[in-house]
mmCIF file of C-alpha atoms in Angstrom:
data_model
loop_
_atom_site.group_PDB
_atom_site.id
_atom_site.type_symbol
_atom_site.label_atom_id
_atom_site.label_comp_id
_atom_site.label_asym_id
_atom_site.label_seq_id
_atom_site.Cartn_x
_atom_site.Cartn_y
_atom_site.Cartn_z
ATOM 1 C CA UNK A 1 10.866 -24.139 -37.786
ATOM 2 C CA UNK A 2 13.132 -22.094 -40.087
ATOM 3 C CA UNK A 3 13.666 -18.519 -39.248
ATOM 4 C CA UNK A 4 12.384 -16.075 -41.177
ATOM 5 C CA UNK A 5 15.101 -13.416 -42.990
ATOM 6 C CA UNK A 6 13.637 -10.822 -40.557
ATOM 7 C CA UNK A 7 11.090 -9.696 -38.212
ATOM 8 C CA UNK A 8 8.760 -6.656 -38.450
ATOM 9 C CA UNK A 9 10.266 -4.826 -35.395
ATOM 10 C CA UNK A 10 8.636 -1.688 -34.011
ATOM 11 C CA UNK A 11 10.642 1.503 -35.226
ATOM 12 C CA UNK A 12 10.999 2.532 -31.758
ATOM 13 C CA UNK A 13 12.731 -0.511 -30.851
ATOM 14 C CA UNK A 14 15.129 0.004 -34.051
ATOM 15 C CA UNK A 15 15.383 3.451 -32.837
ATOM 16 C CA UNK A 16 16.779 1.808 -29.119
ATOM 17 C CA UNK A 17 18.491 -0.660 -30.938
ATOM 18 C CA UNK A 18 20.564 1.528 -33.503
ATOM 19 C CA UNK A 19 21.698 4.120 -30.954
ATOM 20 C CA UNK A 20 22.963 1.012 -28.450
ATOM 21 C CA UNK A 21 24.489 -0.152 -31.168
ATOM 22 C CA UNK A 22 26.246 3.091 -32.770
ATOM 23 C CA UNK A 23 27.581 3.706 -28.936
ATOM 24 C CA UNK A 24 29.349 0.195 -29.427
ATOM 25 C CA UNK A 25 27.347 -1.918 -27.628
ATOM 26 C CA UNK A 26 25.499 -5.170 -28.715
ATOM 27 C CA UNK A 27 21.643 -4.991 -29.239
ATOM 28 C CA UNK A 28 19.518 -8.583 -29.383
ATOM 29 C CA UNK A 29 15.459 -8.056 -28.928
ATOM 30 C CA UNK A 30 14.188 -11.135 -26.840
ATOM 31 C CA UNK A 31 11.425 -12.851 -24.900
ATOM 32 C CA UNK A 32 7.605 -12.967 -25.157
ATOM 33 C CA UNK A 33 7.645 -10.599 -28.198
ATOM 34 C CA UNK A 34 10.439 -12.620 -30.082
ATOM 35 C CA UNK A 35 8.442 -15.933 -29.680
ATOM 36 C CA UNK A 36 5.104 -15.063 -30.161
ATOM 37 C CA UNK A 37 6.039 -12.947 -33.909
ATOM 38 C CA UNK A 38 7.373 -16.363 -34.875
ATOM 39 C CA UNK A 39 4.110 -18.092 -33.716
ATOM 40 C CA UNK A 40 2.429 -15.353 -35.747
ATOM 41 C CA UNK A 41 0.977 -13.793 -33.094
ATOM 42 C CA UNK A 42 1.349 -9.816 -33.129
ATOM 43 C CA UNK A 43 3.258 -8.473 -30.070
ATOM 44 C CA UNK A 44 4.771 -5.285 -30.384
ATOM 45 C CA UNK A 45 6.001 -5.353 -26.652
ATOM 46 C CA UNK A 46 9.862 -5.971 -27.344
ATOM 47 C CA UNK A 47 12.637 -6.304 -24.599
ATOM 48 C CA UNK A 48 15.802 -5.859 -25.807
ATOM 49 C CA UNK A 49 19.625 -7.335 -23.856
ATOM 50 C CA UNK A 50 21.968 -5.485 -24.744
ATOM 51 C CA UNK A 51 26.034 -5.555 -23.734
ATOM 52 C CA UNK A 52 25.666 -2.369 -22.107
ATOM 53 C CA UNK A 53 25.463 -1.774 -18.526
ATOM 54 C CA UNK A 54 22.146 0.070 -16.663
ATOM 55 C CA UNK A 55 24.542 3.086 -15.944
ATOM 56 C CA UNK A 56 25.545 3.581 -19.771
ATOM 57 C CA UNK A 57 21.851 2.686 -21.059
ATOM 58 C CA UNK A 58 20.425 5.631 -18.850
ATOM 59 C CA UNK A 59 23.164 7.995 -20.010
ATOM 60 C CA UNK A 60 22.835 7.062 -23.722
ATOM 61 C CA UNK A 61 18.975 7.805 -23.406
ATOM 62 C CA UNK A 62 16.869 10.883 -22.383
ATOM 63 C CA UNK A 63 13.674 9.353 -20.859
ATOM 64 C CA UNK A 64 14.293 6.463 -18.691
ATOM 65 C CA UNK A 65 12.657 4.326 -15.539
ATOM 66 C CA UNK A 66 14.969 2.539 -13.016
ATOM 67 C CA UNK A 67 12.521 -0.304 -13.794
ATOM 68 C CA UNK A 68 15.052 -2.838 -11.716
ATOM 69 C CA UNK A 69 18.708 -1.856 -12.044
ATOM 70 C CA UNK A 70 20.107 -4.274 -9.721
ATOM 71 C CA UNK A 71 18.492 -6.625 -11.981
ATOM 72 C CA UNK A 72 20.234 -4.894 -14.667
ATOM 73 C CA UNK A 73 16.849 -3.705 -16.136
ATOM 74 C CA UNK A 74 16.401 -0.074 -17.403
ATOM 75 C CA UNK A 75 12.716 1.099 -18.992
ATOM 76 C CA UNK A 76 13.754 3.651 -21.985
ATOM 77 C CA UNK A 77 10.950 5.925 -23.093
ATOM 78 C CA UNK A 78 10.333 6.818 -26.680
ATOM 79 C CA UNK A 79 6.899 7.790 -28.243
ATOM 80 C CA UNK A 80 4.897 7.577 -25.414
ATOM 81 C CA UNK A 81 5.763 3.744 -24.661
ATOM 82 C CA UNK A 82 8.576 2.131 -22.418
ATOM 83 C CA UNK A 83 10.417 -0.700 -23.717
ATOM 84 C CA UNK A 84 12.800 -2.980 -20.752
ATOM 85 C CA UNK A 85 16.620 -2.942 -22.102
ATOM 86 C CA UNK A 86 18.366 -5.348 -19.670
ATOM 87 C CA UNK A 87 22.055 -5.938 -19.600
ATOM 88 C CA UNK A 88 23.660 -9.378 -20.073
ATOM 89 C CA UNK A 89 23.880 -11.226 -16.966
ATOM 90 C CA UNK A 90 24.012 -14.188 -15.235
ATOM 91 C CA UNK A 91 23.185 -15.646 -11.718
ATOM 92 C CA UNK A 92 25.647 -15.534 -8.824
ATOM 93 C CA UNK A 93 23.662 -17.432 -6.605
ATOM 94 C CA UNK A 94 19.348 -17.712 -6.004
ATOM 95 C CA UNK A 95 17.438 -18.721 -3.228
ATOM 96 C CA UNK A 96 14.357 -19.816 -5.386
ATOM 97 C CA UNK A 97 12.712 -16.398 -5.733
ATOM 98 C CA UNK A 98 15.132 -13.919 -5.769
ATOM 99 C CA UNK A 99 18.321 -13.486 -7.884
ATOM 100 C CA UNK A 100 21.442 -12.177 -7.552
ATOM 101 C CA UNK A 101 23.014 -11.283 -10.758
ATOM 102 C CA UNK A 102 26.363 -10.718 -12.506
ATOM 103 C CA UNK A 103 26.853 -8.074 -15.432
ATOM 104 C CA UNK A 104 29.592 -8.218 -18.008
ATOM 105 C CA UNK A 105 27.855 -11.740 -19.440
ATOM 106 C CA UNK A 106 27.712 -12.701 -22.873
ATOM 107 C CA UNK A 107 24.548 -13.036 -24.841
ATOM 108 C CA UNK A 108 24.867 -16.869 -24.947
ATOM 109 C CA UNK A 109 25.351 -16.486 -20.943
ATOM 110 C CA UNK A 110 22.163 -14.816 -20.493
ATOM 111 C CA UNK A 111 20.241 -17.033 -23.118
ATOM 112 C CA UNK A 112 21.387 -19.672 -20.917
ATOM 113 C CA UNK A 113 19.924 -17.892 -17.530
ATOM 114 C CA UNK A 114 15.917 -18.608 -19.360
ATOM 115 C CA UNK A 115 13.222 -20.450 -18.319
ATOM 116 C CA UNK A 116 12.282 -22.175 -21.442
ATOM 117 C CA UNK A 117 14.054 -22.812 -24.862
ATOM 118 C CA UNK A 118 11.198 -20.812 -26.286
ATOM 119 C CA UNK A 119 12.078 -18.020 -24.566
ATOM 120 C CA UNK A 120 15.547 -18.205 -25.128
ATOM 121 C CA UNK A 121 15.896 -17.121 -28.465
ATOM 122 C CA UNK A 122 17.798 -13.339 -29.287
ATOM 123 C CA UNK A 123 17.337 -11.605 -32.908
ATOM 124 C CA UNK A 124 19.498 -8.789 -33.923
ATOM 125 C CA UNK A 125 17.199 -5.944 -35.478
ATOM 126 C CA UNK A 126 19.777 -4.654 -37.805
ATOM 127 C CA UNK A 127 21.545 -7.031 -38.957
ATOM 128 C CA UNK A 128 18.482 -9.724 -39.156
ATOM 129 C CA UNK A 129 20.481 -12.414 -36.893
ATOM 130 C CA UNK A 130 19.743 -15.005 -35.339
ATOM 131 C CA UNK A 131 20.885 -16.763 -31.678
ATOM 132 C CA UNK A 132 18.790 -20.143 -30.806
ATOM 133 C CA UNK A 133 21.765 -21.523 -28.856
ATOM 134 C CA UNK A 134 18.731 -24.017 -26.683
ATOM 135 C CA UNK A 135 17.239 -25.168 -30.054
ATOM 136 C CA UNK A 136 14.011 -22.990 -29.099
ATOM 137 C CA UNK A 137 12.487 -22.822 -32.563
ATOM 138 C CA UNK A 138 12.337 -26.663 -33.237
ATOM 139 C CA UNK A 139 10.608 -26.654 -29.817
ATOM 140 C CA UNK A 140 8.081 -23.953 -31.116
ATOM 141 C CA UNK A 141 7.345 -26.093 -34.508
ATOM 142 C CA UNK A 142 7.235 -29.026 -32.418
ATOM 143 C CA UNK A 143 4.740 -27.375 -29.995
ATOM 144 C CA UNK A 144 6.890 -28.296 -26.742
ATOM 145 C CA UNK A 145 7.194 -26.740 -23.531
ATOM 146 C CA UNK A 146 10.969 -27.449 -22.992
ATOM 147 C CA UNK A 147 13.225 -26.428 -19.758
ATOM 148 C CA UNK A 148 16.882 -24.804 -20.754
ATOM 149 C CA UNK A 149 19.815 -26.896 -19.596
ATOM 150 C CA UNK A 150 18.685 -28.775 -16.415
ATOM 151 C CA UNK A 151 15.130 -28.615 -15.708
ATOM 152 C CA UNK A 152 15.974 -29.167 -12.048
ATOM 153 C CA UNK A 153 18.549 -26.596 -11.564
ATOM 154 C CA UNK A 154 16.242 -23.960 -13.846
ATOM 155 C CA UNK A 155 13.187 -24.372 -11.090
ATOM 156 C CA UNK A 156 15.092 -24.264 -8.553
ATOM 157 C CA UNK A 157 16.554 -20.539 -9.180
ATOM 158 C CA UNK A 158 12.942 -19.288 -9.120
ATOM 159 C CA UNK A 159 9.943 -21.894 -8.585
ATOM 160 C CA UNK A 160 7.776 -19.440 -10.128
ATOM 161 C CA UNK A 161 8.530 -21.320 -13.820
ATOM 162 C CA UNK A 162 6.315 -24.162 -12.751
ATOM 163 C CA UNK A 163 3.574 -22.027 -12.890
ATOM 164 C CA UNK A 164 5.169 -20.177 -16.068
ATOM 165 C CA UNK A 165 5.777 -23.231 -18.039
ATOM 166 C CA UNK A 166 2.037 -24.792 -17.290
ATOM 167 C CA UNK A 167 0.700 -20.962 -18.797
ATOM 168 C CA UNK A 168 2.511 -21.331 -21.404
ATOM 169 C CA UNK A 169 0.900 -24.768 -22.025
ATOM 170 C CA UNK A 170 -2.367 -23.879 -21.718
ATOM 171 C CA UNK A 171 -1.842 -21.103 -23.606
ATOM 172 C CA UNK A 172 -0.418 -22.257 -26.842
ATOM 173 C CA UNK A 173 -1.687 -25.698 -26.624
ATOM 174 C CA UNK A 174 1.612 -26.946 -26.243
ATOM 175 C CA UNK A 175 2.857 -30.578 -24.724
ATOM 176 C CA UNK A 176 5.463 -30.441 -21.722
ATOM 177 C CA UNK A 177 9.190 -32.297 -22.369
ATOM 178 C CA UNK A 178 8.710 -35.254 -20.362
ATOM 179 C CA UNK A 179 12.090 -34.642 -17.750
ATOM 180 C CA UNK A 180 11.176 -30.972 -17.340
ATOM 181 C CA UNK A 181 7.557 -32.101 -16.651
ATOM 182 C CA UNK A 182 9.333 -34.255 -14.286
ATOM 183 C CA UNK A 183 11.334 -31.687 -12.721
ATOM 184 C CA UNK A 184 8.386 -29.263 -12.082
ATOM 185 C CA UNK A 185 6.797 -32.208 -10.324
ATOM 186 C CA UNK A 186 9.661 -32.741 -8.074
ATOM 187 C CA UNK A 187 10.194 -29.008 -7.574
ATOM 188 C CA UNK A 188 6.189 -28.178 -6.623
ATOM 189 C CA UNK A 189 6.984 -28.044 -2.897
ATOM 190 C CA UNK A 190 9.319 -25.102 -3.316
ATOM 191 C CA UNK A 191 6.151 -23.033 -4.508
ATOM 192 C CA UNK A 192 5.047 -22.077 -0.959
ATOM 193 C CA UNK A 193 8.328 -19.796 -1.002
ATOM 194 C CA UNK A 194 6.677 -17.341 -3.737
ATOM 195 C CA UNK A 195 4.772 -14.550 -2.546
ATOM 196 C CA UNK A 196 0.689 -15.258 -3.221
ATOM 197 C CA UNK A 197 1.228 -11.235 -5.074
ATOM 198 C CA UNK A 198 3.564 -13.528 -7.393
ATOM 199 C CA UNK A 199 1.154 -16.886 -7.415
ATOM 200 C CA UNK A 200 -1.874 -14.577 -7.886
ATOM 201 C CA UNK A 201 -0.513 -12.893 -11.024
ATOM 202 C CA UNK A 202 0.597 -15.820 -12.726
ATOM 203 C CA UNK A 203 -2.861 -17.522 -12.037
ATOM 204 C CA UNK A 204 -4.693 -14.387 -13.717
ATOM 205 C CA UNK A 205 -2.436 -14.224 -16.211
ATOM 206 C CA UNK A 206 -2.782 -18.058 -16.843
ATOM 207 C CA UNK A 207 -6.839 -17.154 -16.829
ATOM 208 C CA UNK A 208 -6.621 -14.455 -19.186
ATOM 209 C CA UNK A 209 -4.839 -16.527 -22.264
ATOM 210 C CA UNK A 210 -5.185 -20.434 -22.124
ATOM 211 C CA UNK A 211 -6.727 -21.640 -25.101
ATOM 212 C CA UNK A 212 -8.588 -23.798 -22.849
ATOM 213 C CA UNK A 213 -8.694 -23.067 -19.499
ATOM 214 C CA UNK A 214 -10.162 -27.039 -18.501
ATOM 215 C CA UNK A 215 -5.789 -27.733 -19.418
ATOM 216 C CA UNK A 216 -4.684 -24.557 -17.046
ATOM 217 C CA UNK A 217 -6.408 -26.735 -14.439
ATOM 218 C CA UNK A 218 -5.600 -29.897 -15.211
ATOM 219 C CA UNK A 219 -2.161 -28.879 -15.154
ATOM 220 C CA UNK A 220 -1.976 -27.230 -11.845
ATOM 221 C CA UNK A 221 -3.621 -30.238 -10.360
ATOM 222 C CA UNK A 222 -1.821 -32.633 -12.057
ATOM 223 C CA UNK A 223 1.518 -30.396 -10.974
ATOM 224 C CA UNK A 224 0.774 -31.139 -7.483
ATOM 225 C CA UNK A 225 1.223 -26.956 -7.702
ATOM 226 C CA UNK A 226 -2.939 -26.770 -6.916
ATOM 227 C CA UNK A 227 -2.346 -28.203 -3.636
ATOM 228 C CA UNK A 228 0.381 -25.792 -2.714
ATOM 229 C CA UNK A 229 -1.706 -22.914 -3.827
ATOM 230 C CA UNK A 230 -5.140 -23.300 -4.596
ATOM 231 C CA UNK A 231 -6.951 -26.356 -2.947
ATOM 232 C CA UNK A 232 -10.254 -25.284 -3.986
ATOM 233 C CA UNK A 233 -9.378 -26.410 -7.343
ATOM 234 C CA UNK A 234 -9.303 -30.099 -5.977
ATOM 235 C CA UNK A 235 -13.261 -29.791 -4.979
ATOM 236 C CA UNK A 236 -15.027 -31.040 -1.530
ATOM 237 C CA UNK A 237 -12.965 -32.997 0.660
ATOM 238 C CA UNK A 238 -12.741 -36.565 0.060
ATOM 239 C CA UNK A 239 -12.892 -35.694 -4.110
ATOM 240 C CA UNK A 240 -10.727 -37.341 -5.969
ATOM 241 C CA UNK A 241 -9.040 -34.646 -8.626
#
């Protein structure tokens, strides 16, 4: 997949974007909203990193939500909607569920903290760039479901991607890289350290947008992660899944 020259970008994001930027700091919007505008599906949900740290995003901007600022994460209001604009960071150290991060990263650096390559790539807004450090758009033309770096080491830092990368399966139809497929697999036992709050929202979730919800279940059973967390997909006793 070749990028396009530019992306239709909210003009309250540009508005974020442009006064992060004019204050000297770097701007890049990412995630969900980045990946799914290049799939062609509208999302007008953008999160923005940005080189600037919580404490100078909430003085730069009038209307703001500590949405998680020892996560770096600050919600900035503007026209009645609340975008996330989260500082560069990376992990110090994890237990599999909860992080503790390190500011002053570079963008690469926190491309490089992502689940999935898909989900790892930053555009600049103003200056219609590009950063796909992880290869992430050959992965969405491809239609793969593709851990960044080390699959291992990625679930490890928060088991919660199994279930992230089998959504995003079942929700764009996508195959799973055979090693990272491998390395959720290996990494299902950690699952029974998430929180069911955590388990039961990315189950609903998983519900609400598979493009065929017979793959969501497959794939949790086939995961090993149904056992963990929902049995009942398995059937009666003595069934065979």
């Amino acid at each position: 997949m070749s990028f396009p020259a530019g992306l239709h970008v909210p003009d309250d994001v540009l508005e974020i974007a442009r006064t992060l930027d004019q204050a000297g700091h770097q701007a890049w919007c990412v995630g969900g909203a980045v990946r799914d505008t290049l799939l062609g599906d509208d999302n007008t949900d953008y999160d923005i990193a940005t080189s600037a740290r919580p404490e100078e995003v909430q003085a730069l901007f009038r209307h703001t939500v500590p949405v998680g600022e020892r996560f770096g994460t600050v919600g900035v209001r503007t026209r009645r909607r609340h975008h996330e604009v989260t500082t560069f960071r990376r992990d110090v150290r994890t237990d599999g569920r909860h992080a503790v991060v390190e500011f002053g990263a570079s963008l690469d650096e926190d491309l490089a903290r992502r689940d999935f390559t898909i989900n790892a790539i930053a555009y600049d807004p103003l200056r219609h760039q590009w950063r796909d450090p992880h290869h992430g758009a050959a992965d969405l033309a491809a239609g793969v479901i593709r851990a960044v770096g080390d699959p291992k080491q990625r679930f490890e830092e928060d088991y919660l991607r199994i279930l992230r990368g089998i959504r995003f399966a079942a929700r764009f139809g996508f195959a799973i890289d055979p090693a990272t497929w491998a390395a959720m697999q290996a990494a299902v036992p950690g699952l029974v350290r998430l929180s069911a709050e955590r388990v039961h929202d990315e189950w609903y979730k998983g519900l609400r947008t598979a493009r065929d919800l017979r793959r969501l279940v497959e794939l949790w059973i086939a995961s090993g992660a149904a056992r963990v967390w929902l049995p009942e997909l398995l059937g009666p006793p003595g069934a065979v899944p």
